[in-house]
Each structure stands twice: as C-alpha cells, then as structure tokens.
Short mmCIF file of C-alpha atoms in Angstrom, two decimals:
data_model
loop_
_atom_site.label_atom_id
_atom_site.label_comp_id
_atom_site.label_asym_id
_atom_site.label_seq_id
_atom_site.Cartn_x
_atom_site.Cartn_y
_atom_site.Cartn_z
CA UNK A 1 71.74 4.15 -130.30
CA UNK A 2 73.37 7.59 -130.45
CA UNK A 3 70.01 9.10 -131.30
CA UNK A 4 68.48 7.38 -128.28
CA UNK A 5 71.24 8.75 -126.03
CA UNK A 6 70.72 12.24 -127.48
CA UNK A 7 66.98 12.03 -126.77
CA UNK A 8 67.66 10.94 -123.20
CA UNK A 9 70.16 13.77 -122.83
CA UNK A 10 67.62 16.31 -124.12
CA UNK A 11 64.98 14.88 -121.77
CA UNK A 12 67.35 15.04 -118.82
CA UNK A 13 68.31 18.62 -119.78
CA UNK A 14 64.65 19.62 -119.85
CA UNK A 15 64.15 18.00 -116.44
CA UNK A 16 67.21 19.77 -115.05
CA UNK A 17 66.02 23.15 -116.35
CA UNK A 18 62.58 22.52 -114.89
CA UNK A 19 64.10 21.49 -111.55
CA UNK A 20 66.30 24.61 -111.51
CA UNK A 21 63.25 26.79 -112.22
CA UNK A 22 61.35 25.10 -109.42
CA UNK A 23 64.32 25.52 -107.06
CA UNK A 24 64.52 29.23 -107.92
CA UNK A 25 60.78 29.68 -107.31
CA UNK A 26 61.04 27.83 -103.98
CA UNK A 27 64.01 29.99 -102.92
CA UNK A 28 62.03 33.14 -103.72
CA UNK A 29 59.00 31.82 -101.84
CA UNK A 30 61.22 30.87 -98.90
CA UNK A 31 62.72 34.37 -98.81
CA UNK A 32 59.23 35.90 -98.87
CA UNK A 33 58.08 33.60 -96.08
CA UNK A 34 61.16 34.50 -94.02
CA UNK A 35 60.31 38.20 -94.36
CA UNK A 36 56.68 37.51 -93.39
CA UNK A 37 57.84 35.46 -90.40
CA UNK A 38 60.07 38.31 -89.25
CA UNK A 39 57.19 40.77 -89.63
CA UNK A 40 54.83 38.49 -87.70
CA UNK A 41 57.38 38.07 -84.90
CA UNK A 42 57.80 41.83 -84.70
CA UNK A 43 54.03 42.35 -84.66
CA UNK A 44 53.61 39.62 -82.04
CA UNK A 45 56.20 41.25 -79.79
CA UNK A 46 54.52 44.62 -80.22
CA UNK A 47 51.18 43.08 -79.27
CA UNK A 48 52.72 41.47 -76.20
CA UNK A 49 54.20 44.77 -75.11
CA UNK A 50 50.89 46.50 -75.77
CA UNK A 51 49.06 43.85 -73.78
CA UNK A 52 51.44 44.31 -70.87
CA UNK A 53 50.97 48.06 -71.05
CA UNK A 54 47.19 47.64 -71.25
CA UNK A 55 47.25 45.36 -68.22
CA UNK A 56 49.26 47.95 -66.29
CA UNK A 57 46.75 50.67 -67.25
CA UNK A 58 43.85 48.45 -66.20
CA UNK A 59 45.53 47.80 -62.84
CA UNK A 60 46.20 51.49 -62.36
CA UNK A 61 42.57 52.33 -63.22
CA UNK A 62 41.37 49.66 -60.80
CA UNK A 63 43.53 51.17 -58.05
CA UNK A 64 42.12 54.65 -58.73
CA UNK A 65 38.57 53.25 -58.75
CA UNK A 66 39.25 51.49 -55.43
CA UNK A 67 40.53 54.71 -53.85
CA UNK A 68 37.48 56.61 -55.14
CA UNK A 69 35.19 53.90 -53.82
CA UNK A 70 36.81 54.02 -50.38
CA UNK A 71 36.42 57.80 -50.34
CA UNK A 72 32.75 57.50 -51.28
CA UNK A 73 32.23 54.90 -48.54
CA UNK A 74 33.86 57.15 -45.94
CA UNK A 75 31.82 60.16 -47.04
CA UNK A 76 28.59 58.18 -47.15
CA UNK A 77 29.18 56.86 -43.62
CA UNK A 78 29.63 60.42 -42.44
CA UNK A 79 26.49 61.50 -44.28
CA UNK A 80 24.50 58.59 -42.84
CA UNK A 81 25.66 59.51 -39.31
CA UNK A 82 24.58 63.12 -39.92
CA UNK A 83 21.26 61.91 -41.30
CA UNK A 84 20.63 59.69 -38.27
CA UNK A 85 21.61 62.53 -35.95
CA UNK A 86 19.24 64.87 -37.81
CA UNK A 87 16.45 62.29 -37.62
CA UNK A 88 17.00 61.97 -33.86
CA UNK A 89 16.88 65.75 -33.52
CA UNK A 90 13.64 65.86 -35.52
CA UNK A 91 12.19 63.13 -33.33
CA UNK A 92 13.10 65.19 -30.25
CA UNK A 93 11.41 68.27 -31.75
CA UNK A 94 8.33 66.17 -32.59
CA UNK A 95 8.21 64.87 -29.03
CA UNK A 96 8.52 68.42 -27.69
CA UNK A 97 5.71 69.58 -29.96
CA UNK A 98 3.52 66.75 -28.67
CA UNK A 99 4.34 67.79 -25.13
CA UNK A 100 3.40 71.41 -25.86
CA UNK A 101 0.00 70.22 -27.14
CA UNK A 102 -0.53 68.29 -23.90
CA UNK A 103 0.57 71.23 -21.78
CA UNK A 104 -1.78 73.61 -23.57
CA UNK A 105 -4.66 71.10 -23.24
CA UNK A 106 -4.07 70.82 -19.53
CA UNK A 107 -3.95 74.62 -19.13
CA UNK A 108 -7.21 75.13 -21.01
CA UNK A 109 -9.03 72.57 -18.86
CA UNK A 110 -7.54 74.02 -15.77
CA UNK A 111 -6.24 70.80 -14.46
#
C-alpha cells in the first residue's frame, strides 16, 4: 500500500513538473506574442498616419493638376480665338486677292 502511494506520488510529481514546464513555456510564448502585438499596433498606426499623409499629398497634387488644367484651358481658348481671328484675316486677304484678279481681268478686256 505504501509502495502504491509512493508510486502515485512520484507520478503526480512528474505531472506537476511537466505542468510547470508547460506553464513556463506558455508564459514565455505569451510574452513574445505581447511584444509582437505591440509592434504590430505600432506598425499599424504608422501605416495609418502614412496613408493619411499620402491621401493629403494626392489631394494636393490633384489641386495643382486642376489649377494647371484650368490655366491650359484659358490659354487654349485665347489661342483658339487668335487662330480664328487669323483665319478670318486670311480669308479676307484671299477674298481681296480674288478681287484683284477680277479687277485686272476687267482692265485687260477694257470693260
């Protein structure tokens, strides 16, 4: 009977040692995971801040592009008006040249 109790005691001691070892390993793993969690939270916050900054830069670039586009539109309208005016002037010169041909034809015929 005493021998049986001693065997049970040894078995329970082995189980207790094994449980303590497992508890120690789990505590170490938990500590490591806590450090990783903290690092991931820090990285996540940095990414959020970077994303916000990137969004602000994109908005600023879009505003600059819009201003440049409006400037180009204004300049192109002015250029188109000048082009149309020049085309009208050329048409007037062409009409005058046609008239000169008619005048010289009339003078040569004597009519």
